[in-house]
XYZ file of C-alpha atoms in Angstrom:
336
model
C 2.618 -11.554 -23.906
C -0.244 -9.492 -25.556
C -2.794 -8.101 -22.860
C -6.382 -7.989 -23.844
C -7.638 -4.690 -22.955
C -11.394 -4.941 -23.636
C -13.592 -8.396 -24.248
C -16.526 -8.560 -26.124
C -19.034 -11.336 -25.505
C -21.478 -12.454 -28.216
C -24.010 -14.192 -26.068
C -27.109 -16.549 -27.979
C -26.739 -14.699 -31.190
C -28.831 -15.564 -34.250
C -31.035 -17.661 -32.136
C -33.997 -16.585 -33.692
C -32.797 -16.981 -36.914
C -31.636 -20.414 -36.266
C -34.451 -21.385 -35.253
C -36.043 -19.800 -38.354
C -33.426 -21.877 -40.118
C -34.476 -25.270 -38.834
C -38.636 -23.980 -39.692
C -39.533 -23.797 -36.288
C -40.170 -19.863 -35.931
C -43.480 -19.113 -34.739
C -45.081 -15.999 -36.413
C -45.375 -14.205 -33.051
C -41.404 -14.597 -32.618
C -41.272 -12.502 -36.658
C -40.718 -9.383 -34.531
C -37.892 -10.718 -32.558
C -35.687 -11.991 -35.813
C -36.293 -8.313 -37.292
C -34.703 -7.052 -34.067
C -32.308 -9.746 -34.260
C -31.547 -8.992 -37.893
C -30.635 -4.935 -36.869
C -28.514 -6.264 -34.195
C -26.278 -8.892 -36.069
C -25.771 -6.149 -38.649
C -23.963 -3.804 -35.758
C -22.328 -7.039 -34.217
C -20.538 -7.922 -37.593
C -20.245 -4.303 -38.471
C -18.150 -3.611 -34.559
C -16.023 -7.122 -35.605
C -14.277 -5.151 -38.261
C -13.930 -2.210 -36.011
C -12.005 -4.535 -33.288
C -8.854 -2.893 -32.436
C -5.622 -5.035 -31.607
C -6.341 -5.176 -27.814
C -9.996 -6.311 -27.866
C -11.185 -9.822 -28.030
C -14.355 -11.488 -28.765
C -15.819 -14.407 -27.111
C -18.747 -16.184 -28.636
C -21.146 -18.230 -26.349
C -23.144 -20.051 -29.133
C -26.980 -20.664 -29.650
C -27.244 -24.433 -27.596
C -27.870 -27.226 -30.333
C -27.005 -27.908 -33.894
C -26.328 -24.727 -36.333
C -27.732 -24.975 -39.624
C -25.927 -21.475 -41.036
C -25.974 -18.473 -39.341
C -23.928 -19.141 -36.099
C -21.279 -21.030 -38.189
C -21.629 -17.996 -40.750
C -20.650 -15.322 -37.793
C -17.807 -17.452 -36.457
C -16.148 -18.107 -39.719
C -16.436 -14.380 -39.842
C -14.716 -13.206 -36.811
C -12.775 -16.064 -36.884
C -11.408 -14.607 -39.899
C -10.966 -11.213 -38.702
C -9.688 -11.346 -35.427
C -7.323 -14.773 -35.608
C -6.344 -15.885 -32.046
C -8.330 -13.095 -30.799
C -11.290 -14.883 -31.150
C -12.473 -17.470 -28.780
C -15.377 -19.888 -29.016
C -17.065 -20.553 -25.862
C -18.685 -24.171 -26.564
C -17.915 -25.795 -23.189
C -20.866 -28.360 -22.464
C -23.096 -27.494 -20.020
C -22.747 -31.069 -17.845
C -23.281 -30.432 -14.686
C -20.838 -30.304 -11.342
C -17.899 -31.365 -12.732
C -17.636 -27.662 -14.390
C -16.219 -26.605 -11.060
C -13.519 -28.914 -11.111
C -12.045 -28.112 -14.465
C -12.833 -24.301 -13.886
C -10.076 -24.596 -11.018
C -7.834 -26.641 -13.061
C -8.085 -23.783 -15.652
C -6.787 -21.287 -13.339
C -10.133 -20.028 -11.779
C -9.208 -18.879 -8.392
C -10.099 -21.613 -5.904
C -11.293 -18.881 -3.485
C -13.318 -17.055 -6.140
C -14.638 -20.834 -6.803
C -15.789 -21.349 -2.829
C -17.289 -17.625 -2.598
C -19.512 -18.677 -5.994
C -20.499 -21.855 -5.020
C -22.272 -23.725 -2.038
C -21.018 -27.114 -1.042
C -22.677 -30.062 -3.682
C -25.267 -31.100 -0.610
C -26.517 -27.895 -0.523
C -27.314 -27.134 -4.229
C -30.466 -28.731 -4.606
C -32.430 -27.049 -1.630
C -30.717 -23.620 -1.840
C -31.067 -22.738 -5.541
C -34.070 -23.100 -8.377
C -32.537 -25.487 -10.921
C -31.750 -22.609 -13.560
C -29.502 -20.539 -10.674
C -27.973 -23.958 -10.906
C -27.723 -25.143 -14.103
C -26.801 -21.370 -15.578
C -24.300 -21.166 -13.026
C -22.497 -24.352 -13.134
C -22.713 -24.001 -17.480
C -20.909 -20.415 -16.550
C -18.187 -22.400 -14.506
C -17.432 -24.277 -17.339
C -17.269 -21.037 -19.788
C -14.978 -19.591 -17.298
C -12.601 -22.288 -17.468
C -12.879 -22.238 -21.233
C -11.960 -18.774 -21.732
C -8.657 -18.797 -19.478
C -7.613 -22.480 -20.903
C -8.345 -20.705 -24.653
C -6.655 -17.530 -23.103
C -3.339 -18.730 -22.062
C -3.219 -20.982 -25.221
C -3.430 -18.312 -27.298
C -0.587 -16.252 -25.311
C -2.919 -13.170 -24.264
C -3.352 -11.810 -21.046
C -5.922 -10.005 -19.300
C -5.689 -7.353 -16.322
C -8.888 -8.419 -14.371
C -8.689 -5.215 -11.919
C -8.618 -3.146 -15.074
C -10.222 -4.983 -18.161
C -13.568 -3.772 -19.764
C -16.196 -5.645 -21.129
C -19.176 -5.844 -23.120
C -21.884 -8.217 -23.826
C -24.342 -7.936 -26.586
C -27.272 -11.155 -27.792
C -30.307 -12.155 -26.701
C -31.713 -12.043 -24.399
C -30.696 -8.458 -23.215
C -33.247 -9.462 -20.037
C -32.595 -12.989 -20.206
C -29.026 -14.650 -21.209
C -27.321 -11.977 -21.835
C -27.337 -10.349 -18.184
C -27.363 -13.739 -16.466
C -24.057 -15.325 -18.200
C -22.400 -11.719 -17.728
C -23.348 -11.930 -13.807
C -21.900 -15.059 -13.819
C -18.595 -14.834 -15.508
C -17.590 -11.278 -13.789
C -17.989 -13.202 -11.116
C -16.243 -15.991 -11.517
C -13.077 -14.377 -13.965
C -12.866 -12.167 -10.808
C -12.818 -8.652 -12.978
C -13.260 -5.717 -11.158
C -15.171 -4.008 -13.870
C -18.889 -4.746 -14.267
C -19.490 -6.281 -17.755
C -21.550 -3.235 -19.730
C -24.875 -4.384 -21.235
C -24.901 -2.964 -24.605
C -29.159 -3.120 -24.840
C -28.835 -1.590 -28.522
C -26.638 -4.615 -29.225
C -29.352 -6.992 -27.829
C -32.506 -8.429 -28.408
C -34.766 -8.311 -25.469
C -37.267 -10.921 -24.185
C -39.836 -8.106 -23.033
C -42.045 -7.164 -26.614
C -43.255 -4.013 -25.469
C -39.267 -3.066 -25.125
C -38.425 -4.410 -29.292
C -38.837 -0.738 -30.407
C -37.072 0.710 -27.677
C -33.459 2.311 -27.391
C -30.846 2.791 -24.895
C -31.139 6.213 -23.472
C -28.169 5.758 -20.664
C -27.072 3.072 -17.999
C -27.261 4.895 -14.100
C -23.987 3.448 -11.501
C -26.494 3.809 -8.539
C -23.393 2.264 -6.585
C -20.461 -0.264 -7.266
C -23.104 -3.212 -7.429
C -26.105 -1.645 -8.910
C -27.096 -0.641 -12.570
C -30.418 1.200 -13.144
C -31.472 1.033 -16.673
C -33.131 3.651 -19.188
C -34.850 2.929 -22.099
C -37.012 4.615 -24.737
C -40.147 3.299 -26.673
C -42.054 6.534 -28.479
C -42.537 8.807 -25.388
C -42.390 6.024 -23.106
C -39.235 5.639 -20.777
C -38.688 2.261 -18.812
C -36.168 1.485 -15.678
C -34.847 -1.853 -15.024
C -32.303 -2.636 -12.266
C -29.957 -4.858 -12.786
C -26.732 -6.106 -10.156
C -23.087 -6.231 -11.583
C -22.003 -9.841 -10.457
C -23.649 -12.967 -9.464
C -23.019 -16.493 -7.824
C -24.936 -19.149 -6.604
C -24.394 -17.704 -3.052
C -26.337 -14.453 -3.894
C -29.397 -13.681 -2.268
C -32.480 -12.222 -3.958
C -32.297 -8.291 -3.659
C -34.662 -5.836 -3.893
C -34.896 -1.844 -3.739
C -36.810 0.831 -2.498
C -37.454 3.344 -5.454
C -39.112 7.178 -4.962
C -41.717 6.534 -7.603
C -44.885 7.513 -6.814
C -47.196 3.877 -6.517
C -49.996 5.586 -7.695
C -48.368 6.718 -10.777
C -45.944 3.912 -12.243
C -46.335 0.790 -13.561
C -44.306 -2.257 -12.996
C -44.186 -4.951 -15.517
C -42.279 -8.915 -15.978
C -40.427 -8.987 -18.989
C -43.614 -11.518 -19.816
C -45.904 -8.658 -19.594
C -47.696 -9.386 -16.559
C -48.617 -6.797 -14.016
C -46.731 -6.558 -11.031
C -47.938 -2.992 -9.966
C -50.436 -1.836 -9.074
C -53.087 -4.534 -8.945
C -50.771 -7.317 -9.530
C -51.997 -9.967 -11.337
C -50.772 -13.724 -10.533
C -47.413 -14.023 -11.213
C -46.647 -17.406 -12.187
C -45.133 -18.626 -15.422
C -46.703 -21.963 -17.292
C -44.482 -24.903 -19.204
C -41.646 -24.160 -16.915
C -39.109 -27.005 -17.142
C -38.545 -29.399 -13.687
C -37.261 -28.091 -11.010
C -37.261 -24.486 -12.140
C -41.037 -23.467 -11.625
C -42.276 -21.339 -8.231
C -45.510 -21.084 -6.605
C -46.922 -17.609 -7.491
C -45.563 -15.272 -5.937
C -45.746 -10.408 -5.134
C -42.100 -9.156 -5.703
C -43.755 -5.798 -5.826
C -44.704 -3.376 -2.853
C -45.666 0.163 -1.798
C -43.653 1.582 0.805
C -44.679 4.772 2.010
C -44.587 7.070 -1.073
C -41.762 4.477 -2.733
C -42.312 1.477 -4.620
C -40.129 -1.747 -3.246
C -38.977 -3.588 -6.812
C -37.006 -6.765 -7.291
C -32.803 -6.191 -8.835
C -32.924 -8.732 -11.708
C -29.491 -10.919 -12.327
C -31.314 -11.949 -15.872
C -32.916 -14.892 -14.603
C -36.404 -16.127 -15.685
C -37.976 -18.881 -13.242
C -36.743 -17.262 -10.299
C -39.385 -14.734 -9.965
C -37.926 -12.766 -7.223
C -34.856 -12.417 -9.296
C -36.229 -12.001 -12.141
C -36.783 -8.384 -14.649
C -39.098 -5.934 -13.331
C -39.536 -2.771 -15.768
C -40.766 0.278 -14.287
C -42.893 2.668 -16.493
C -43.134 5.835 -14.908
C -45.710 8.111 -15.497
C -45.401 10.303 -18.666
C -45.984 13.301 -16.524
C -42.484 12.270 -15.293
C -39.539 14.054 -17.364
C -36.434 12.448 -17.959
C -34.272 14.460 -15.794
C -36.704 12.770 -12.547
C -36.817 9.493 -13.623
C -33.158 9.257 -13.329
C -32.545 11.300 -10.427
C -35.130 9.096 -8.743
C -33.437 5.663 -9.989
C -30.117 7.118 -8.810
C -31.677 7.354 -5.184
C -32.641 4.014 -5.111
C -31.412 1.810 -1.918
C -31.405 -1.727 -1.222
C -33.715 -3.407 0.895
């Protein structure tokens, strides 16, 4: 049996330019489908670089394709034979847990990643839920696809990727999710240069290097002109996990904190709220930011949006602060 040493996840590619497809791009999203365009250039340019151990797993765009999706699929499809896998699993709800178990999902994994069905609705905002229980059914998906196609997969020693959009949205939260519940020892590696992100001050920006603060804790450096900006992410997620925060030796007087929205979270946050949130996944306003002695106290996203407390904070340090500092002071970051 073939064993799959390395899977790549496409995650919500070509959503922009779907939507541009079906005439429903607004001009302030243009700058989004020209990062999107760069990207899907590497992504088809890494499927012919694929080499016989490596797998790609596609979790489509939700809703109809009109082109580009079906274009990229036929592609790797084409490519990469049975070592493609389209993840299209319908996102419907608590029955994903069921068939995630009866696809070979590790009933213990299953009870550590999920509360009891009583609990869900007054333990989790709607889109821990709903991402979560969509990710159950992705999970099952892949191992059902997996074992049909006669592959096998190490989890204590596999490797993964994830590239799409949004590198502070989708991307991260589905990768949380399915380490998580595929039980891989390995943290999935969040290939920003290979994503579009959600935050526009960050379209320009480049991947500068990913910091392994500790086995559950990614600090993030990127680049925009002489800018740099941190983001911390964690390495797994389930719908057990608690919000987390660390406490970071920035100076407060000197860095600024930012949602991937662009509001102001430090210093002199402004109201932090988000408007046309779907039911059941808005939040009263809430700080996530605070000053601790000469460290700032800033919220470890898991890619979600609604849930504030969980959601991307980018640090922009000072530009007085050199490189070398700003990660040295990211690695020394502890949890709170």
């Amino acid at each position: 049996m073939p064993v799959i040493d390395h899977v790549h996840f496409l995650i919500h590619g070509f959503c922009y330019a779907e939507m541009a497809a079906a005439g429903g791009l607004p001009g302030h999203l243009l700058p989004f489908l020209e990062r999107e365009m760069r990207c899907a250039r590497a992504w088809r340019s890494a499927v012919g670089g694929l080499g016989p151990d490596d797998l790609l797993a596609v979790v489509p765009w939700p809703g109809p394709s009109r082109g580009p999706v079906r274009d990229f699929v036929s592609l790797a499809a084409s490519a990469l034979g049975d070592r493609f896998l389209l993840l299209d699993a319908a996102d419907d709800g608590h029955g994903a847990l069921g068939r995630a178990a009866k696809a070979g999902i590790d009933p213990a994994i299953l009870r550590a990643f999920a509360p009891s069905p009583a609990d869900y609705d007054a333990a989790l905002n709607r889109e821990e839920l709903d991402t979560g229980l969509h990710c159950a059914a992705l999970a099952g998906q892949f191992l059902a696809l997996l074992a049909e196609r006669g592959h096998r997969i190490d989890p204590g020693s596999v490797a993964s990727s994830a590239w799409g959009a949004s590198f502070d949205g989708c991307v991260t939260k589905y990768s949380l999710y399915l380490r998580r519940l595929l039980g891989w020892a390995r943290p999935v590696a969040i290939a920003f240069d290979l994503t579009v992100p959600d935050a526009h001050f960050a379209l320009g920006a480049h991947q500068v290097e990913v910091v392994a603060v500790d086995e559950h804790l990614r600090a993030h450096i990127l680049q925009v002109s002489d800018q740099y900006l941190g983001l911390f992410t964690d390495t797994g997620n389930s719908l057990h996990s608690p919000a987390a925060a660390v406490r970071v030796p920035l100076d407060p007087d000197g860095t600024v904190v930012l949602s991937k929205q662009g509001i102001r979270l430090w210093p002199a946050p402004e109201v932090y709220v988000l408007r046309d949130v779907p039911a059941g996944y808005e939040e009263e306003p809430q700080t996530v930011v605070a000053a601790s002695g000469d460290c700032l106290v800033v919220p470890v996203s898991a890619g979600l949006v609604y849930r504030l407390a969980r959601a991307p904070a980018y640090l922009l340090p000072s530009p007085r602060v050199s490189l070398d500092a700003f990660r040295a002071r990211l690695r020394q970051a502890t949890r709170v």
